[in-house]
Amino acid sequence: MDIETLFMIMEHLGVAAFAISGALVAIDKETDVFGVLFLAFITSFGGGIMRDLILNHSIPGLFTKSYVPLIFTCLGTVVLVIVFAACFKNVFIKRERLIDTVNNYIDAVGLGAFTVSGVKLAISVGQTSPFTAIMMGMIACIGGGMIRDIMLGTIPFVLRKRIYAIAALAGAGVYYLLWYLNVDEAIAMVVGALTTILIRVLATVFKLNIPKAINFSKLRADK
């Protein structure tokens, strides 16, 4: 498999995963159908738009012809989620915790895919410094979710629960290091993505969180 094909697969995988994640969050917050579609698009493409603006692209990739297949992937995925939700309403009510866990696993896949694609795009436009490339990888995968959460009036997930941004930084760092060492690019992409996915999955399974600066809830409970 050539690099461009692998990159395309990872992009579509990331879009589909984030579309599912965004749609499930929107449905849980009881938005209307347009809200579900819009928030899924924001989750899928918001980080990429932020990345492109920082990299000084004249037009973010979303608004170019090359993104049309990705837009259809996002749209098709959201429609399937909406149909599933409409047909299995009781699942969303009775198994909310299970849905949340499944959503975390799906989100992990999107995180891994976009982390690598963000770093690769930064390198491809000449931003080869480790700080810039790795930060672009993180922004590409957490930006959309942050915008979605802010629009829904909640503290962004990345700032309050599970190992999220750290997983993105780790995967981006691994990919960048392998690229710098001239490891086969396909291997570097897969290993970088899997690093991010593995950390997120472990955080979900073992309910790992970064310690709070001050745990006010615990302090109040102790009084």
Short mmCIF file of C-alpha atoms in Angstrom, two decimals, residues 41-42 44-46 48-49 51-52 59-68 70-71 74:
data_model
loop_
_atom_site.label_atom_id
_atom_site.label_comp_id
_atom_site.label_asym_id
_atom_site.label_seq_id
_atom_site.Cartn_x
_atom_site.Cartn_y
_atom_site.Cartn_z
CA PHE A 41 -19.13 18.36 11.06
CA ILE A 42 -17.52 20.66 13.63
CA SER A 44 -14.72 16.16 12.26
CA PHE A 45 -13.32 19.25 10.57
CA GLY A 46 -12.93 21.98 13.21
CA GLY A 48 -8.31 20.69 10.64
CA ILE A 49 -9.55 24.23 9.98
CA ARG A 51 -4.52 23.66 11.87
CA ASP A 52 -4.75 25.09 8.35
CA ILE A 59 -8.06 28.44 2.15
CA PRO A 60 -8.62 25.68 4.76
CA GLY A 61 -8.68 22.22 3.18
CA LEU A 62 -12.37 21.73 4.02
CA PHE A 63 -13.32 24.34 1.42
CA THR A 64 -11.39 22.73 -1.44
CA LYS A 65 -12.44 20.02 -3.88
CA SER A 66 -10.06 17.51 -2.33
CA TYR A 67 -12.24 17.39 0.79
CA VAL A 68 -15.49 16.52 -1.02
CA LEU A 70 -14.40 13.39 3.26
CA ILE A 71 -17.52 15.56 3.52
CA CYS A 74 -18.99 12.58 7.37
#
